[in-house]
Amino acid sequence: LAKTTQPISMDSYEGQEVNITCSHNNIATNDYITWYQQFPSQGPRFIIQGYKTKVTNEVASLFIPADRKSSTLSLPRVSLSDTAVYYCLVGEPGANNLFFGTGTRLTVIP
Amino acid sequence: DVKVTQSSRYLVKRTGEKVFLECVQDMDHENMFWYRQDPGLGLRLIYFSYDVKMKEKGDIPEGYSVSREKKERFSLILESASTNQTSMYLCASSFRGIADTQYFGPGTRLTVL
C-alpha cells in the first residue's frame, strides 16, 4: 500500500507559482499519481493525474521524476480562490486500496 | 457533468438513533465510496462498493454498515449513533476504482448529541 507524505501547510502570495511536493517511496509499477483539491464545505475535486514525466492541463502541471518516488503539483500564478487543501494519492486504476492522507493546506495571501 | 448528491447537508441526531445517509450518482459508475473527514485526520475510507450488493470494508468500518441495492445508490448506516461519529461524511463514485477519478458529493455534516 503506497502511502504519501505531504507538507501540512503552505502560504503563498497572489500571483506566485506554488509547488507542492508529495513523497511516495513505495509506489508500485502500476500506480498512478492523482491530485485533488478541496474547498471548505465541499467534497474534493479532481485536478490532475499522471504516471511519469510531466502532465499539464488548464489548471495545473504535475512533475514526476524518473524514479517516481515523489511528485510535484505546480499551480501557476495562484489567486485567492486557490486557497484549499490539496491531496496527493497513489494507486492502481481499478484497485480499491488507497490512502487519502491529510493533504496540504494552501493559503494564498493578498 | 457527473453529479453525486447526498440526501442532507446537515443532520443532527441523538445517541443511539439509527441514521441513514443516502448517496446517489447519475453516471452509471460501478464504484461508490463512503468517507469521513475529521480535522487533522484527512479523509478516511469507511466502506466501498464495486457492484450492486457488493461491499468491502475500508480503513474504519467499525460502527457502520452499507447497502447498495441499486447501482446509482449507496447508503451508509449508523446502527446506533454515538458522539464519536460526529463528522463530515463524503460520498464518491468512480468508473473503475479508487485510483480512478473520483467524483464527490457535497458532504453531510452529522452531529450526534
mmCIF file of C-alpha atoms in Angstrom:
data_model
loop_
_atom_site.group_PDB
_atom_site.id
_atom_site.type_symbol
_atom_site.label_atom_id
_atom_site.label_comp_id
_atom_site.label_asym_id
_atom_site.label_seq_id
_atom_site.Cartn_x
_atom_site.Cartn_y
_atom_site.Cartn_z
ATOM 1 C CA LEU A 1 0.000 0.000 0.000
ATOM 2 C CA ALA A 2 1.658 3.173 -1.221
ATOM 3 C CA LYS A 3 1.176 5.918 1.326
ATOM 4 C CA THR A 4 2.031 9.523 0.717
ATOM 5 C CA THR A 5 3.696 12.311 2.677
ATOM 6 C CA GLN A 6 2.946 15.986 2.050
ATOM 7 C CA PRO A 7 3.655 19.212 3.930
ATOM 8 C CA ILE A 8 0.826 20.063 6.275
ATOM 9 C CA SER A 9 0.526 23.665 5.153
ATOM 10 C CA MET A 10 1.952 26.287 2.810
ATOM 11 C CA ASP A 11 1.452 30.022 2.339
ATOM 12 C CA SER A 12 1.893 31.923 -0.889
ATOM 13 C CA TYR A 13 1.266 35.430 -2.192
ATOM 14 C CA GLU A 14 -1.141 36.045 -5.023
ATOM 15 C CA GLY A 15 0.423 35.794 -8.451
ATOM 16 C CA GLN A 16 3.200 33.442 -7.411
ATOM 17 C CA GLU A 17 3.788 29.929 -8.659
ATOM 18 C CA VAL A 18 3.199 27.307 -5.988
ATOM 19 C CA ASN A 19 4.817 23.890 -5.931
ATOM 20 C CA ILE A 20 3.533 21.206 -3.580
ATOM 21 C CA THR A 21 5.648 18.091 -3.330
ATOM 22 C CA CYS A 22 4.401 14.653 -2.361
ATOM 23 C CA SER A 23 6.623 11.728 -1.350
ATOM 24 C CA HIS A 24 5.563 8.184 -2.214
ATOM 25 C CA ASN A 25 8.597 5.959 -1.712
ATOM 26 C CA ASN A 26 6.642 2.707 -2.005
ATOM 27 C CA ILE A 27 4.980 3.475 -5.327
ATOM 28 C CA ALA A 28 4.347 0.347 -7.389
ATOM 29 C CA THR A 29 4.863 -0.150 -11.100
ATOM 30 C CA ASN A 30 1.184 0.107 -11.980
ATOM 31 C CA ASP A 31 0.391 3.034 -9.671
ATOM 32 C CA TYR A 32 -0.750 6.389 -10.962
ATOM 33 C CA ILE A 33 -0.429 9.684 -9.080
ATOM 34 C CA THR A 34 -3.559 11.771 -8.648
ATOM 35 C CA TRP A 35 -4.136 15.178 -7.048
ATOM 36 C CA TYR A 36 -7.375 16.532 -5.649
ATOM 37 C CA GLN A 37 -8.394 19.989 -4.430
ATOM 38 C CA GLN A 38 -10.886 20.583 -1.642
ATOM 39 C CA PHE A 39 -12.511 23.877 -0.725
ATOM 40 C CA PRO A 40 -14.152 24.352 2.673
ATOM 41 C CA SER A 41 -17.564 22.706 2.977
ATOM 42 C CA GLN A 42 -17.195 20.909 -0.345
ATOM 43 C CA GLY A 43 -16.101 17.461 -1.479
ATOM 44 C CA PRO A 44 -12.668 17.054 -3.104
ATOM 45 C CA ARG A 45 -12.362 17.759 -6.803
ATOM 46 C CA PHE A 46 -10.015 16.005 -9.254
ATOM 47 C CA ILE A 47 -7.207 18.241 -10.528
ATOM 48 C CA ILE A 48 -4.690 16.140 -12.418
ATOM 49 C CA GLN A 49 -3.335 12.629 -12.814
ATOM 50 C CA GLY A 50 -0.068 11.285 -14.191
ATOM 51 C CA TYR A 51 2.207 8.279 -14.439
ATOM 52 C CA LYS A 52 5.617 9.700 -15.350
ATOM 53 C CA THR A 53 7.424 12.829 -16.596
ATOM 54 C CA LYS A 54 5.105 15.806 -16.948
ATOM 55 C CA VAL A 55 1.385 16.308 -17.343
ATOM 56 C CA THR A 56 -0.251 19.686 -17.872
ATOM 57 C CA ASN A 57 -3.868 20.770 -18.038
ATOM 58 C CA GLU A 58 -5.698 24.076 -17.810
ATOM 59 C CA VAL A 59 -5.448 24.097 -14.025
ATOM 60 C CA ALA A 60 -2.037 22.708 -13.065
ATOM 61 C CA SER A 61 1.097 20.802 -14.011
ATOM 62 C CA LEU A 62 2.332 17.587 -12.497
ATOM 63 C CA PHE A 63 6.029 16.762 -12.498
ATOM 64 C CA ILE A 64 7.139 13.194 -11.838
ATOM 65 C CA PRO A 65 10.850 12.293 -11.765
ATOM 66 C CA ALA A 66 12.189 9.125 -13.322
ATOM 67 C CA ASP A 67 12.220 7.149 -10.057
ATOM 68 C CA ARG A 68 8.577 8.183 -9.394
ATOM 69 C CA LYS A 69 9.196 8.290 -5.629
ATOM 70 C CA SER A 70 7.868 11.821 -5.465
ATOM 71 C CA SER A 71 5.731 14.192 -7.481
ATOM 72 C CA THR A 72 5.204 17.945 -7.576
ATOM 73 C CA LEU A 73 1.949 19.725 -8.229
ATOM 74 C CA SER A 74 2.579 23.146 -9.740
ATOM 75 C CA LEU A 75 -0.064 25.864 -9.665
ATOM 76 C CA PRO A 76 0.845 28.848 -11.847
ATOM 77 C CA ARG A 77 0.083 32.370 -10.639
ATOM 78 C CA VAL A 78 -2.192 31.475 -7.731
ATOM 79 C CA SER A 79 -5.128 33.627 -6.747
ATOM 80 C CA LEU A 80 -7.074 33.885 -3.501
ATOM 81 C CA SER A 81 -9.553 31.344 -4.870
ATOM 82 C CA ASP A 82 -6.805 28.684 -4.922
ATOM 83 C CA THR A 83 -6.844 28.618 -1.116
ATOM 84 C CA ALA A 84 -7.772 24.992 -0.432
ATOM 85 C CA VAL A 85 -6.470 21.647 0.768
ATOM 86 C CA TYR A 86 -4.582 19.627 -1.840
ATOM 87 C CA TYR A 87 -4.389 15.834 -1.618
ATOM 88 C CA CYS A 88 -1.913 13.533 -3.319
ATOM 89 C CA LEU A 89 -2.990 9.926 -3.914
ATOM 90 C CA VAL A 90 -1.120 6.981 -5.343
ATOM 91 C CA GLY A 91 -2.763 3.833 -6.598
ATOM 92 C CA GLU A 92 -3.515 1.470 -9.421
ATOM 93 C CA PRO A 93 -6.612 2.226 -11.517
ATOM 94 C CA GLY A 94 -9.230 -0.358 -10.670
ATOM 95 C CA ALA A 95 -7.736 -1.068 -7.264
ATOM 96 C CA ASN A 96 -9.543 -0.166 -4.089
ATOM 97 C CA ASN A 97 -6.746 0.118 -1.546
ATOM 98 C CA LEU A 98 -5.833 3.751 -1.337
ATOM 99 C CA PHE A 99 -4.915 6.264 1.323
ATOM 100 C CA PHE A 100 -6.091 9.848 1.082
ATOM 101 C CA GLY A 101 -3.966 11.336 3.820
ATOM 102 C CA THR A 102 -4.311 14.729 5.469
ATOM 103 C CA GLY A 103 -3.342 16.838 2.471
ATOM 104 C CA THR A 104 -1.578 20.217 2.229
ATOM 105 C CA ARG A 105 -3.472 23.319 3.274
ATOM 106 C CA LEU A 106 -2.525 26.109 0.869
ATOM 107 C CA THR A 107 -3.302 29.668 1.935
ATOM 108 C CA VAL A 108 -2.966 32.377 -0.687
ATOM 109 C CA ILE A 109 -2.281 35.800 0.798
ATOM 110 C CA PRO A 110 -3.261 39.061 -0.916
ATOM 111 C CA ASP B 1 -21.274 16.583 -15.800
ATOM 112 C CA VAL B 2 -21.154 13.874 -13.209
ATOM 113 C CA LYS B 3 -23.402 14.549 -10.306
ATOM 114 C CA VAL B 4 -23.177 12.968 -6.887
ATOM 115 C CA THR B 5 -25.858 14.044 -4.466
ATOM 116 C CA GLN B 6 -26.220 13.386 -0.770
ATOM 117 C CA SER B 7 -29.552 13.392 0.997
ATOM 118 C CA SER B 8 -28.721 16.041 3.593
ATOM 119 C CA ARG B 9 -26.108 18.770 4.052
ATOM 120 C CA TYR B 10 -26.632 18.931 7.812
ATOM 121 C CA LEU B 11 -28.057 16.349 10.181
ATOM 122 C CA VAL B 12 -28.461 16.298 13.953
ATOM 123 C CA LYS B 13 -29.203 13.019 15.706
ATOM 124 C CA ARG B 14 -29.232 11.706 19.240
ATOM 125 C CA THR B 15 -27.026 8.985 20.684
ATOM 126 C CA GLY B 16 -28.441 5.552 19.984
ATOM 127 C CA GLU B 17 -30.515 6.570 16.982
ATOM 128 C CA LYS B 18 -30.262 4.689 13.694
ATOM 129 C CA VAL B 19 -29.003 7.027 10.986
ATOM 130 C CA PHE B 20 -29.221 6.643 7.219
ATOM 131 C CA LEU B 21 -27.059 8.692 4.874
ATOM 132 C CA GLU B 22 -28.022 8.393 1.227
ATOM 133 C CA CYS B 23 -25.880 8.979 -1.844
ATOM 134 C CA VAL B 24 -26.944 8.944 -5.483
ATOM 135 C CA GLN B 25 -24.791 9.225 -8.621
ATOM 136 C CA ASP B 26 -26.007 9.710 -12.155
ATOM 137 C CA MET B 27 -23.031 8.491 -14.225
ATOM 138 C CA ASP B 28 -23.600 4.745 -14.111
ATOM 139 C CA HIS B 29 -20.364 4.319 -12.145
ATOM 140 C CA GLU B 30 -19.512 0.868 -10.867
ATOM 141 C CA ASN B 31 -17.744 2.023 -7.713
ATOM 142 C CA MET B 32 -19.050 4.059 -4.832
ATOM 143 C CA PHE B 33 -17.340 5.100 -1.613
ATOM 144 C CA TRP B 34 -18.110 6.498 1.805
ATOM 145 C CA TYR B 35 -15.507 8.571 3.659
ATOM 146 C CA ARG B 36 -15.498 10.514 6.855
ATOM 147 C CA GLN B 37 -13.413 13.623 7.281
ATOM 148 C CA ASP B 38 -12.209 14.934 10.613
ATOM 149 C CA PRO B 39 -9.850 17.813 11.410
ATOM 150 C CA GLY B 40 -6.241 16.664 11.367
ATOM 151 C CA LEU B 41 -7.134 13.192 10.102
ATOM 152 C CA GLY B 42 -7.970 13.887 6.465
ATOM 153 C CA LEU B 43 -10.317 11.618 4.558
ATOM 154 C CA ARG B 44 -10.671 8.072 5.814
ATOM 155 C CA LEU B 45 -12.430 5.367 3.841
ATOM 156 C CA ILE B 46 -15.290 3.668 5.678
ATOM 157 C CA TYR B 47 -16.722 1.308 3.056
ATOM 158 C CA PHE B 48 -16.814 0.975 -0.681
ATOM 159 C CA SER B 49 -18.862 -0.949 -3.201
ATOM 160 C CA TYR B 50 -17.720 -2.145 -6.608
ATOM 161 C CA ASP B 51 -21.060 -3.517 -7.753
ATOM 162 C CA VAL B 52 -24.678 -3.818 -6.716
ATOM 163 C CA LYS B 53 -24.978 -5.754 -3.453
ATOM 164 C CA MET B 54 -21.185 -5.935 -3.169
ATOM 165 C CA LYS B 55 -19.273 -4.160 -0.434
ATOM 166 C CA GLU B 56 -15.816 -4.058 1.051
ATOM 167 C CA LYS B 57 -14.556 -2.633 4.322
ATOM 168 C CA GLY B 58 -12.321 0.375 4.200
ATOM 169 C CA ASP B 59 -9.982 1.645 6.883
ATOM 170 C CA ILE B 60 -12.568 2.399 9.582
ATOM 171 C CA PRO B 61 -15.724 0.269 9.140
ATOM 172 C CA GLU B 62 -16.482 -0.230 12.831
ATOM 173 C CA GLY B 63 -19.874 1.139 13.815
ATOM 174 C CA TYR B 64 -21.044 1.448 10.207
ATOM 175 C CA SER B 65 -22.774 -0.677 7.611
ATOM 176 C CA VAL B 66 -23.702 -0.017 3.997
ATOM 177 C CA SER B 67 -26.302 -1.003 1.459
ATOM 178 C CA ARG B 68 -26.204 -0.955 -2.325
ATOM 179 C CA GLU B 69 -29.439 -2.304 -3.747
ATOM 180 C CA LYS B 70 -29.271 -0.240 -6.945
ATOM 181 C CA LYS B 71 -26.250 0.804 -8.962
ATOM 182 C CA GLU B 72 -26.860 4.511 -8.525
ATOM 183 C CA ARG B 73 -27.493 4.499 -4.787
ATOM 184 C CA PHE B 74 -25.164 3.778 -1.888
ATOM 185 C CA SER B 75 -26.357 4.133 1.696
ATOM 186 C CA LEU B 76 -24.319 4.462 4.864
ATOM 187 C CA ILE B 77 -25.983 3.254 8.036
ATOM 188 C CA LEU B 78 -25.077 4.044 11.609
ATOM 189 C CA GLU B 79 -26.889 1.326 13.536
ATOM 190 C CA SER B 80 -26.628 3.125 16.875
ATOM 191 C CA ALA B 81 -25.146 6.574 16.537
ATOM 192 C CA SER B 82 -22.505 7.658 19.030
ATOM 193 C CA THR B 83 -20.952 11.052 19.717
ATOM 194 C CA ASN B 84 -17.625 9.952 18.213
ATOM 195 C CA GLN B 85 -19.391 9.564 14.879
ATOM 196 C CA THR B 86 -19.937 13.306 14.696
ATOM 197 C CA SER B 87 -18.138 14.145 11.468
ATOM 198 C CA MET B 88 -18.353 15.226 7.836
ATOM 199 C CA TYR B 89 -19.387 12.299 5.645
ATOM 200 C CA LEU B 90 -18.455 12.330 1.975
ATOM 201 C CA CYS B 91 -19.728 10.035 -0.737
ATOM 202 C CA ALA B 92 -17.867 9.492 -4.015
ATOM 203 C CA SER B 93 -18.158 7.424 -7.163
ATOM 204 C CA SER B 94 -15.746 6.354 -9.875
ATOM 205 C CA PHE B 95 -15.838 4.322 -13.028
ATOM 206 C CA ARG B 96 -13.079 1.825 -12.380
ATOM 207 C CA GLY B 97 -11.782 2.039 -8.838
ATOM 208 C CA ILE B 98 -10.477 4.231 -6.066
ATOM 209 C CA ALA B 99 -7.449 5.353 -8.073
ATOM 210 C CA ASP B 100 -9.667 6.330 -10.976
ATOM 211 C CA THR B 101 -11.060 9.853 -10.907
ATOM 212 C CA GLN B 102 -13.479 10.085 -8.010
ATOM 213 C CA TYR B 103 -16.444 12.424 -8.075
ATOM 214 C CA PHE B 104 -17.511 13.611 -4.662
ATOM 215 C CA GLY B 105 -20.799 14.774 -3.271
ATOM 216 C CA PRO B 106 -21.091 17.963 -1.210
ATOM 217 C CA GLY B 107 -20.906 16.104 2.095
ATOM 218 C CA THR B 108 -23.197 15.654 5.071
ATOM 219 C CA ARG B 109 -22.198 17.197 8.364
ATOM 220 C CA LEU B 110 -23.575 14.885 11.026
ATOM 221 C CA THR B 111 -23.765 15.917 14.655
ATOM 222 C CA VAL B 112 -24.613 13.269 17.250
ATOM 223 C CA LEU B 113 -25.719 14.703 20.582
#
